[in-house]
Structures are given as structure tokens and as C-alpha cells.
Short mmCIF file of C-alpha atoms and ligand atoms in Angstrom, two decimals:
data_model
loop_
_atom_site.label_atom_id
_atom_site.label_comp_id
_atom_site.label_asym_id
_atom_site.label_seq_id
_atom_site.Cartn_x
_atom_site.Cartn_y
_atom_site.Cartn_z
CA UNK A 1 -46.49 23.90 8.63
CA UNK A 2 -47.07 25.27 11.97
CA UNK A 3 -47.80 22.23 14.55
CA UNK A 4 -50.34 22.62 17.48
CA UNK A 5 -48.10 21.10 20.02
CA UNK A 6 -44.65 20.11 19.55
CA UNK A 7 -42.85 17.69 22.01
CA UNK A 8 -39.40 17.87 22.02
CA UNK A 9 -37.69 14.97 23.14
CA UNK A 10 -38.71 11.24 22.95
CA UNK A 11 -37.05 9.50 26.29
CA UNK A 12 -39.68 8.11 28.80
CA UNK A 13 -41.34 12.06 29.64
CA UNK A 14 -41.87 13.11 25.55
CA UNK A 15 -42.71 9.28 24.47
CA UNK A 16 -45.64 9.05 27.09
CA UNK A 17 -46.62 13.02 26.56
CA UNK A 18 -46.88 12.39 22.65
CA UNK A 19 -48.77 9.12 23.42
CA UNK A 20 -51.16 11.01 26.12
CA UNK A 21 -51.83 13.92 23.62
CA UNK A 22 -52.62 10.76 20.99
CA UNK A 23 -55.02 8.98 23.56
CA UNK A 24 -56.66 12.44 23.84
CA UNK A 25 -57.18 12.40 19.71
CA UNK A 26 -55.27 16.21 20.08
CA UNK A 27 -55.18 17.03 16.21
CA UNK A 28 -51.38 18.16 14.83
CA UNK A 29 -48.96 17.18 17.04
CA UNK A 30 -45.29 16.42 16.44
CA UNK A 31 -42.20 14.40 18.41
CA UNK A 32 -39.14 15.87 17.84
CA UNK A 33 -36.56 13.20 18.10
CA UNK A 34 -32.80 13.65 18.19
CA UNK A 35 -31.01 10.68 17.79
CA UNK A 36 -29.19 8.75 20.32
CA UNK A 37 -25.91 11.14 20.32
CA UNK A 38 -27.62 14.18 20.05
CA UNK A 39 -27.82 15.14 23.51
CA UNK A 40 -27.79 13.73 27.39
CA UNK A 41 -29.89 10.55 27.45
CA UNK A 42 -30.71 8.84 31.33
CA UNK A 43 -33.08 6.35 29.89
CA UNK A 44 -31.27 4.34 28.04
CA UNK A 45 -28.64 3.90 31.50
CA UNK A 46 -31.55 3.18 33.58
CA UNK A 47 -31.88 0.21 35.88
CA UNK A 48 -35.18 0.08 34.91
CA UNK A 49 -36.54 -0.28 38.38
CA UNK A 50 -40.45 -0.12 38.85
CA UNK A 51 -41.57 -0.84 42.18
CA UNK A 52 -44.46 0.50 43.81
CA UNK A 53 -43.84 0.09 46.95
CA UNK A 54 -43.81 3.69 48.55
CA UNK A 55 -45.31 5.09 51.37
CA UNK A 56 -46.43 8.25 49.42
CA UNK A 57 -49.60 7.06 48.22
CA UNK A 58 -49.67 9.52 44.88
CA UNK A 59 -46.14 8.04 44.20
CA UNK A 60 -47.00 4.76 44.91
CA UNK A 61 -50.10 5.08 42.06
CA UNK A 62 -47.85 6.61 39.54
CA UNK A 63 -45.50 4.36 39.62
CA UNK A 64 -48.40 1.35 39.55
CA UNK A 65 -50.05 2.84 36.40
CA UNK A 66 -46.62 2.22 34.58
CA UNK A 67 -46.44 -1.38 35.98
CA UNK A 68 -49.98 -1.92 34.92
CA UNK A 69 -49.45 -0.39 31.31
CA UNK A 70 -46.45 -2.58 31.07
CA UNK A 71 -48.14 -5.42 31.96
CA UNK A 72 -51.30 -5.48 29.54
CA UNK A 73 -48.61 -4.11 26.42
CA UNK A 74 -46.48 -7.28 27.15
CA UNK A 75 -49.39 -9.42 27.83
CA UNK A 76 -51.10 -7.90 23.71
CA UNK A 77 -47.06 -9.07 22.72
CA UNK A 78 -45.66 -5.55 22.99
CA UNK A 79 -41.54 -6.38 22.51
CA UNK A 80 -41.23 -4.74 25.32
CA UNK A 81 -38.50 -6.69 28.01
CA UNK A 82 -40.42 -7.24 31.54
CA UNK A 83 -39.13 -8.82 34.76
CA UNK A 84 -41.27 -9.55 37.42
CA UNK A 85 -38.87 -9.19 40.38
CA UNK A 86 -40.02 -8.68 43.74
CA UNK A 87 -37.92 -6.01 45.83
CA UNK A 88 -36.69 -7.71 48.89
CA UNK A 89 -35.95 -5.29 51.67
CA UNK A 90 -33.36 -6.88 53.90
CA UNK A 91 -34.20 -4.31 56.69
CA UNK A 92 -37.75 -4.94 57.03
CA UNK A 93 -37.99 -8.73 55.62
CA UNK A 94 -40.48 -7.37 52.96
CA UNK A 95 -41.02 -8.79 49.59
CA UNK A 96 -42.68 -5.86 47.56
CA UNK A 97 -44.00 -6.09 44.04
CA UNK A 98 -41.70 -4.65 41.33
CA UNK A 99 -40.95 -4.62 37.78
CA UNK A 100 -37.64 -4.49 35.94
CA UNK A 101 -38.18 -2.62 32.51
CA UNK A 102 -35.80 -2.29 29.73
CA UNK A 103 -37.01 1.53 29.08
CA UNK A 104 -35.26 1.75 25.71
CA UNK A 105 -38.39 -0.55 24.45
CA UNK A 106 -40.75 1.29 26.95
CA UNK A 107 -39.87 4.52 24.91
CA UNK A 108 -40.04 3.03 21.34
CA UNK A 109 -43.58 1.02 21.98
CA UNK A 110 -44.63 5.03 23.57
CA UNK A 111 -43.73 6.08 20.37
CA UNK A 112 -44.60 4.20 18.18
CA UNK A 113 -48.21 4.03 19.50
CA UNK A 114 -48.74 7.68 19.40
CA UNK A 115 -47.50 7.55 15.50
CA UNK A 116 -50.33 4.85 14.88
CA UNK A 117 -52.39 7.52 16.62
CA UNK A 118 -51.36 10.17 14.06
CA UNK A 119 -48.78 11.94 16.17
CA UNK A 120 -45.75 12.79 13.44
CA UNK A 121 -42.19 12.56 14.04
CA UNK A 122 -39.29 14.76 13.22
CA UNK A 123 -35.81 14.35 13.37
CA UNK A 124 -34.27 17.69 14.29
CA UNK A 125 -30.78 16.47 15.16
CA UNK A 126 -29.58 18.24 18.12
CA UNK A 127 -31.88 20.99 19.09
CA UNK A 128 -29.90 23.76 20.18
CA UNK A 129 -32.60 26.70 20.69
CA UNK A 130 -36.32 27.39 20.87
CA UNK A 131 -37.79 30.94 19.94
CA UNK A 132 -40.60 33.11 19.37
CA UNK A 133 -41.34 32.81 15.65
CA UNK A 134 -45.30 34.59 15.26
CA UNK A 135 -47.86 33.65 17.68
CA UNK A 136 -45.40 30.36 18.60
CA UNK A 137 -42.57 28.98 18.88
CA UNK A 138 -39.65 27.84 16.45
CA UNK A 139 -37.51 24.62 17.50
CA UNK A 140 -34.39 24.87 16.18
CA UNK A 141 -32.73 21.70 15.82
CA UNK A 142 -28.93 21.08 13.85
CA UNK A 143 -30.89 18.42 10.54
CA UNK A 144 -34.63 20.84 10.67
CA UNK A 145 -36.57 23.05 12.54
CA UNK A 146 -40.24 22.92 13.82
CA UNK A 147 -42.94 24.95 14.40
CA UNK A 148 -45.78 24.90 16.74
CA UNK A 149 -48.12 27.02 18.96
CA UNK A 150 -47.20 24.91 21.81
CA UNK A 151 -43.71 23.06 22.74
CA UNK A 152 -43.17 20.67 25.45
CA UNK A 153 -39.67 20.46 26.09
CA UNK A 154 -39.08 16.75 27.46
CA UNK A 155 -35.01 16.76 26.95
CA UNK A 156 -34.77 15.46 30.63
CA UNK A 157 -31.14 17.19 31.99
CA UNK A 158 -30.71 18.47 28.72
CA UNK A 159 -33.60 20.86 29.56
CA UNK A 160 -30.97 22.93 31.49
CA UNK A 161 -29.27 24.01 28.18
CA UNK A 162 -32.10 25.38 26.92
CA UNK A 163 -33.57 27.38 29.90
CA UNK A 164 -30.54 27.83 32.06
CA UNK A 165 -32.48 29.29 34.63
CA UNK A 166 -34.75 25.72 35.74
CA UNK A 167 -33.85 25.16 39.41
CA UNK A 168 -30.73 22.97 39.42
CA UNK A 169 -30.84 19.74 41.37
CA UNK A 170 -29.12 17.17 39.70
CA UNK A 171 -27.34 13.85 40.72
CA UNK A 172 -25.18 11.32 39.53
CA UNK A 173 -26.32 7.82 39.38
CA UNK A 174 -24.31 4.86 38.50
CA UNK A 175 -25.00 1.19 38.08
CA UNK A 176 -22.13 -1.68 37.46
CA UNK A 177 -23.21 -4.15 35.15
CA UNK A 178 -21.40 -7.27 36.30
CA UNK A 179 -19.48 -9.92 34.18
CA UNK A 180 -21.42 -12.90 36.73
CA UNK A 181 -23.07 -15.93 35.11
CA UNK A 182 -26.65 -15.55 35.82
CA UNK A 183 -28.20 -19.09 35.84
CA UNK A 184 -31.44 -20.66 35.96
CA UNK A 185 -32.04 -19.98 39.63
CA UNK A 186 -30.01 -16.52 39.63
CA UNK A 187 -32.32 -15.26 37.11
CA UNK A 188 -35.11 -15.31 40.01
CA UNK A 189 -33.60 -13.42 42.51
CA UNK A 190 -35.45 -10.51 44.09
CA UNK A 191 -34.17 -6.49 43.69
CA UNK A 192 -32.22 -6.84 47.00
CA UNK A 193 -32.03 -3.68 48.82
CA UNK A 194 -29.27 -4.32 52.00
CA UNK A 195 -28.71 -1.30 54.57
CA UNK A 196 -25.07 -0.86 55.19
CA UNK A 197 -24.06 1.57 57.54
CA UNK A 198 -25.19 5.22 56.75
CA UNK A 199 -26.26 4.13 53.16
CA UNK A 200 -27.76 1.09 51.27
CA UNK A 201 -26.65 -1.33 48.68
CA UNK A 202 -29.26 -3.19 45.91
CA UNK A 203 -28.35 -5.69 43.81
CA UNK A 204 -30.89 -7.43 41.10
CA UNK A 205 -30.96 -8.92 37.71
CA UNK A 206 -31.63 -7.11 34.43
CA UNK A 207 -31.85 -8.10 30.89
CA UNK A 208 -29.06 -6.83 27.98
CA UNK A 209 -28.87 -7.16 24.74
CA UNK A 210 -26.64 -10.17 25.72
CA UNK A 211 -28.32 -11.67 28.13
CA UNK A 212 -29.31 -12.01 31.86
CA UNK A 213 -26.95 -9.94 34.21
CA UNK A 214 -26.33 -8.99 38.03
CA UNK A 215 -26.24 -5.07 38.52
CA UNK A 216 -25.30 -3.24 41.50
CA UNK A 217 -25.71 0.02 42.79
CA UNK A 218 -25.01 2.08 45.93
CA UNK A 219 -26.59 5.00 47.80
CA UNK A 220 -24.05 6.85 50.03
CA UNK A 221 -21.42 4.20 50.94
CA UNK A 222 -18.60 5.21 48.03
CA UNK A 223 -18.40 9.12 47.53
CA UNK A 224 -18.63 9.74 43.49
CA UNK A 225 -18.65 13.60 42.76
CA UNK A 226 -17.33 13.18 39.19
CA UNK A 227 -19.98 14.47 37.10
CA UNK A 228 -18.28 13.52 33.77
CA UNK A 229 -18.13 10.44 32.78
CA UNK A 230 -18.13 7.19 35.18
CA UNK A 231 -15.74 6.15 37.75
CA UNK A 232 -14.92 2.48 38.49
CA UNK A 233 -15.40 2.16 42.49
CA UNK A 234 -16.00 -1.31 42.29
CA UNK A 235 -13.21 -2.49 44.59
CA UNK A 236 -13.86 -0.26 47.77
CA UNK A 237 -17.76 -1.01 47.08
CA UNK A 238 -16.41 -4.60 47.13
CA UNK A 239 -15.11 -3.94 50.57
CA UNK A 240 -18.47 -3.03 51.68
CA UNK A 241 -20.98 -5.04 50.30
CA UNK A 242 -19.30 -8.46 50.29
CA UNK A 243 -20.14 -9.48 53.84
CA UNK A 244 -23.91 -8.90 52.67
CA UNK A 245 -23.49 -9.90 49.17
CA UNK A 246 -20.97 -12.79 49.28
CA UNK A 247 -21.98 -13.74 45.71
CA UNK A 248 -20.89 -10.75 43.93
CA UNK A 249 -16.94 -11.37 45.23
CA UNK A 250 -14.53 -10.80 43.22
CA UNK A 251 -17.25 -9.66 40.22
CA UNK A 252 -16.00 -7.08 38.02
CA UNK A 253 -17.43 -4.36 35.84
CA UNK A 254 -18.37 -5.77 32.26
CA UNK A 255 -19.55 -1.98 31.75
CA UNK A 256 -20.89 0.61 33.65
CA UNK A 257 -24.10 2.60 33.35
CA UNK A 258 -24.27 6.29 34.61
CA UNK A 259 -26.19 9.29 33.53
CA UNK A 260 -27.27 12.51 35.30
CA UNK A 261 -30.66 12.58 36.55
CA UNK A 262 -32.60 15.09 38.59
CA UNK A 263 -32.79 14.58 42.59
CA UNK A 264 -36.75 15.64 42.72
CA UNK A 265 -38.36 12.59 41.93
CA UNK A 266 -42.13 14.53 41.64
CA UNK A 267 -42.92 16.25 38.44
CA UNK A 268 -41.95 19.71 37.90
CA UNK A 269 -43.63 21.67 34.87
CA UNK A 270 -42.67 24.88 34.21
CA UNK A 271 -41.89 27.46 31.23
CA UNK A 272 -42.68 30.82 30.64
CA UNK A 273 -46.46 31.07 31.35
CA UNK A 274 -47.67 30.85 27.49
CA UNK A 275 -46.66 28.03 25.38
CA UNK A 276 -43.09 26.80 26.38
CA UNK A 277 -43.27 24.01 28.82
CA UNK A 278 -40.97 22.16 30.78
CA UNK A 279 -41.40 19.12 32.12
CA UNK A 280 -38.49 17.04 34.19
CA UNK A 281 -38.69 14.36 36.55
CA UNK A 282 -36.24 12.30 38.10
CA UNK A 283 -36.55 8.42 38.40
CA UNK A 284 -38.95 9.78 35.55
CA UNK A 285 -38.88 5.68 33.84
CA UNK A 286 -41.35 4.61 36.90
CA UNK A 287 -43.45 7.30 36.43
CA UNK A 288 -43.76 7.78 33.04
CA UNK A 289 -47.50 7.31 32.14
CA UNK A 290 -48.86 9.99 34.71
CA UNK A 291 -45.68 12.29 34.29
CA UNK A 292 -46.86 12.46 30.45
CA UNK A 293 -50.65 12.85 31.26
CA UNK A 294 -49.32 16.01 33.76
CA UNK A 295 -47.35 17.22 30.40
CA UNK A 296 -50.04 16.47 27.94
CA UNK A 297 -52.80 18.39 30.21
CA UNK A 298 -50.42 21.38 30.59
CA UNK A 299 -50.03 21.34 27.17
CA UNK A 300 -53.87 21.18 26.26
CA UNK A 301 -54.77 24.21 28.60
CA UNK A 302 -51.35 26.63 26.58
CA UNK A 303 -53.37 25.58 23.86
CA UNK A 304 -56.33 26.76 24.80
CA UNK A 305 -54.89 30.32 25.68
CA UNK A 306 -53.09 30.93 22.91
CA UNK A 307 -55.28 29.55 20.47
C1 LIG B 1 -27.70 4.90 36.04
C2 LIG B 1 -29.15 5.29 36.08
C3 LIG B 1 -30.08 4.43 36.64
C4 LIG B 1 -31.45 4.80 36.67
N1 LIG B 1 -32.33 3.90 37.18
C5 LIG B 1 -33.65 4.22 37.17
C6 LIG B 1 -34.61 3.27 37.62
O1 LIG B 1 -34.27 2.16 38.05
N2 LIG B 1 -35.95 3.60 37.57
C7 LIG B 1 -36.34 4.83 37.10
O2 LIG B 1 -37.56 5.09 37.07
N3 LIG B 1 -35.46 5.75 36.68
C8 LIG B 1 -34.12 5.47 36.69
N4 LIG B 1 -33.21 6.38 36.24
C9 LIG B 1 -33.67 7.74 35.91
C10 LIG B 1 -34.34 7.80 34.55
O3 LIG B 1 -33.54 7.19 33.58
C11 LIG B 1 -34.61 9.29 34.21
O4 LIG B 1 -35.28 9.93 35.28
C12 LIG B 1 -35.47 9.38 32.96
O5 LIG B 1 -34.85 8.73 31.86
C13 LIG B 1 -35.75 10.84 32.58
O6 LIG B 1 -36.60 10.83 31.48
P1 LIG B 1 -36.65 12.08 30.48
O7 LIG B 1 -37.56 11.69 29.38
O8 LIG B 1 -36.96 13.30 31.26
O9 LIG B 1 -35.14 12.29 29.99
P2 LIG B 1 -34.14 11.35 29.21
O10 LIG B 1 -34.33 9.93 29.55
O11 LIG B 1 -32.78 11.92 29.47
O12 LIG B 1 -34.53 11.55 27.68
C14 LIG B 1 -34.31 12.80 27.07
C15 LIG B 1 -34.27 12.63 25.55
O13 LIG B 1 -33.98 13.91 24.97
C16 LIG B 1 -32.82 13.80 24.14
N5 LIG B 1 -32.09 15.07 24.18
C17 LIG B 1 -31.47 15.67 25.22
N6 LIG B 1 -30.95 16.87 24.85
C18 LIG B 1 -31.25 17.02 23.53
C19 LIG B 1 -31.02 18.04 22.56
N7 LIG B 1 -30.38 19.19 22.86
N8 LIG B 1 -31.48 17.88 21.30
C20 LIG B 1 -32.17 16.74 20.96
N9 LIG B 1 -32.43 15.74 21.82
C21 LIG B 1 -31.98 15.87 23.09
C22 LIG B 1 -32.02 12.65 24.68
O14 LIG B 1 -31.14 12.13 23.69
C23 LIG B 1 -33.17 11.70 25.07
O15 LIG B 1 -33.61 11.01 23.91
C24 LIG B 1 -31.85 6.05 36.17
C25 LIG B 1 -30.93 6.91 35.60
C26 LIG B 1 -29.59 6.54 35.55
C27 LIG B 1 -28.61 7.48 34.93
#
């Protein structure tokens, strides 16, 4: 069968585009899921950070309506993990409203909503092309392929093997997930962002699959240009966070989390002016909900044209 719309990819971007197109009661859409290993995944390494404190004021309401979705699914008993933990920013002395989100459940409540909704799912294994096949497009995935009019391609950095030629801004990001006991009045401390010299340190607590823990994370005090797989930096980031952290001395790594993400932290949709989109984001877990709605609208008006 040939779908309408096909979204290809279900982190945070496709799971809230295949809910949006759901919402909208679009007829024959599709997810096409991978699995975990089947290509570069930045949601599940996220710090899950939503705080809507920003003085761009379209930001700042982006990042709200994913608060405020998060907030009435956990409040219907969505098993979706939600902190309430104030960002406190040591510079200023303010305390702004935040959530911490574990986005793996973000992304599976997404998707499983716009399934109730009648959005179907495929498992195409690693997609490793997307062509012209008649008046659409054929996804070509390693397990199945799928066919639609329209295809979103939501792969986040993995967009860049499929259209090489997307402007390339990405960054590392790396969290260290430490081996701390977080106790009863741990557990409520605030995101804590510190300035330290030229850069900035933040420390807060997140929830595992094992429990409470202390994460920390840097911006431009440890130099980390390797792009391939995490790098342990803990003991010179030791050296310069301790005097404002005292707590975290002598923590070590219990693991580390690090993905690739993409610096420009707006939307950018693009494709080749019919009916292949692309849609990347960075710190795209924040900003899911309207990042999705931006997708799903593209996606409605490709429709249109080629329909
Ligand atoms: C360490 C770290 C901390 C972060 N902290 C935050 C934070 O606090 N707040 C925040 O908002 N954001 C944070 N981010 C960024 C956020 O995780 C990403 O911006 C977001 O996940 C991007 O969403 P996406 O849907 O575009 O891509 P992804 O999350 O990367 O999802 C893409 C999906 O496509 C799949 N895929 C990729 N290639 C293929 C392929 N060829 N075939 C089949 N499937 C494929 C992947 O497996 C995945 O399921 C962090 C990222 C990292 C790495």
C-alpha cells in the first residue's frame, strides 16, 4: 500500500509529528521505527532538561507547551517520569520553572497515542535510502520498505546520511551520570547552573532505571573534540567545579551519556521542495510538541501539492 505521509523516525521530532498528523485526524499515515541500534539516537542520552526560562519569547512558548503536555499526560497517569525541578541560576539568584523528563517515555506515550489515533507503525530496521518510486517516495529500510506520497524524515543526526548535503552544524554533548547517593533532601535540589570562568557548569538530579542520580555537565570549561564515542574528563572537570560544587568531590562516573546533537536549537525543515521533508532540531526533547506541529503542517501542505 502506498501511505499518505510516512514519518521516518520515532525519537522526540517523528513521535510528536505522527501524534500532530493524528490530532489533525490526517487519514493513512505511517511511523517508521528502527529499533534502538539501528541508527544514531540523542534522545535516549538526553538530560531531559525542560525549562522555559528564555528570553526568546517563541522559544520560551515552545518549550512551555511541552512542559504543559507533560504535565496534564502525567497528571491522566501517563507512565511518563516527571521532575519538577526549578533551575537555579547561581549568576543571577533566579529560581526558574523547569521540568526534568525521561524522553525515552516522552517518545513511547507520543507514539503510542498517535497509534490509538490510527497512525500505523512499521519496523523498517535501519533505513538506509529514500527514492522516487511513482508519484512518491520509497523508504528503504534493511527488515521492509514503505511507501508514501509524503515522507518526513525525523532521524535527528542521522538525517545527514541520507541527504548529505543538510547544512552541517553539529556538537557533542556529554553528561556524567554520577555514582552519589541521592537522598531524601538531595532528590529536591534545583538544576544548578554555576558560571565558571569563560564557561558554565549545571548539576541536577534525574531519574534511571535504578534510581535517583546527580548528573553533571559542562559548557566550555574541558575541551572534548572526540566525536566518537565518550571521553571520561571527570577529573580535570573535578578541578573546576569543586570549589562551586563541593558535594560532587571525589564522585565518579557510574556511566556516561553522550550523543551528537545539532548546535541550532530552532527548527529547520527542509527537503527537496515536493514531498521529502526534513526536519532537525537541536535540544529538540524541549521542544518537541511545536517542532512536530511545524513538521506535521509542512507535511499537510506536500500533501496538498502532490495530491
Ligand atoms: C548528552 C545529551 C544531553 C541532552 N540533553 C538535552 C536536554 O536536556 N534537553 C533537550 O531538550 N535536549 C537534550 N538533548 C538533545 C536531544 O536529545 C535531541 O535534540 C533530540 O533527541 C533530537 O530529536 P530527534 O527526534 O531529531 O532525533 P533523535 O532523538 O536522535 O531520534 C532519531 C530516531 O531515529 C532513529 N534513526 C536514526 N538513524 C536511523 C536510520 N538510518 N534508520 C532507522 N532509524 C534511525 C534513531 O534510532 C532514533 O530513534 C541532549 C542530547 C544529548 C546527546
Amino acid at each position: 500500500m502506498t501511505y499518505a505521509i510516512a514519518v521516518v523516525g520515532a525519537g522526540p521530532i517523528g513521535a510528536a509529528t505522527a501524534h500532530e498528523l493524528a490530532l489533525r485526524g490526517v487519514p493513512d499515515v505511517v511511523l517508521a521505527c528502527g529499533g534502538p541500534d539501528d541508527g544514531p539516537a540523542a534522545y535516549p542520552q538526553s538530560g531531559g532538561s525542560v525549562c522555559w526560562h528564555r528570553p526568546d519569547p517563541d522559544k520560551a512558548a515552545a518549550i512551555e507547551e511541552t512542559a504543559s503536555y507533560l504535565r496534564s499526560a502525567v497528571e491522566a497517569g501517563a507512565p511518563i517520569r516527571v521532575r519538577t525541578a526549578p533551575y537555579l541560576l547561581l549568576e543571577t539568584g533566579v529560581l526558574a520553572p523547569a521540568l526534568n523528563v525521561t524522553a525515552a517515555d516522552l517518545v513511547a506515550h507520543l507514539t503510542a497515542s498517535a497509534g490509538r489515533a490510527g497512525v500505523a507503525t512499521v519496523t523498517t530496521g535501519p533505513v538506509t535510502a529514500v527514492r522516487r518510486a511513482g508519484p512518491g517516495y520509497r523508504v528503504i529500510g534493511e527488515q521492509s520498505t514503505v511507501d508514501a506520497q509524503v515522507v518526513v524524515l525525523a532521524l535527528g543526526t542521522g538525517n545527514l546520511a541520507l541527504v548529505p548535503d543538510l547544512p552541517r552544524e553539529l556538537e557533542k554533548r556529554q553528561l556524567f551520570v554520577l555514582d552519589l547517593p541521592v537522598d531524601g533532601r538531595r532528590a529536591d535540589l534545583p538544576h544548578i547552573v554555576a558560571p565558571i570562568g569563560d564557561g558554565y557548569a549545571y548539576c541536577f538530579v534525574k531519574e534511571f532505571d535504578n534510581g535517583l542520580r546527580l548528573v553533571l555537565g559542562q559548557e566550555e570549561l574541558v575541551e572534548d573534540t572526540d566525536t566518537t564515542g565518550p571521553v571520561d574528563y571527570l577529573d580535570a572537570l573535578h578541578a573546576r567545579v569543586d570549589t562551586t560544587f563541593p558535594f560532587l568531590a571525589g564522585a565518579r562516573a557510574e556511566r556516561i551519556l553522550w550523543g551528537l546533537d545539532w548546535t541550532t536549537k530552532a527548527p529547520a525543515l527542509g527537503g527537496d521542495g515536493a514531498g521529502l521533508i526534513t526536519v532537525n532540531c537541536g535540544s529538540a526533547v524541549r521542544a518537541c510538541l511545536s517542532i512536530g506541529r511545524a513538521a506535521a503542517t509542512a507535511a499537510t501542505a506536500a500533501l496538498t501539492r502532490v495530491g
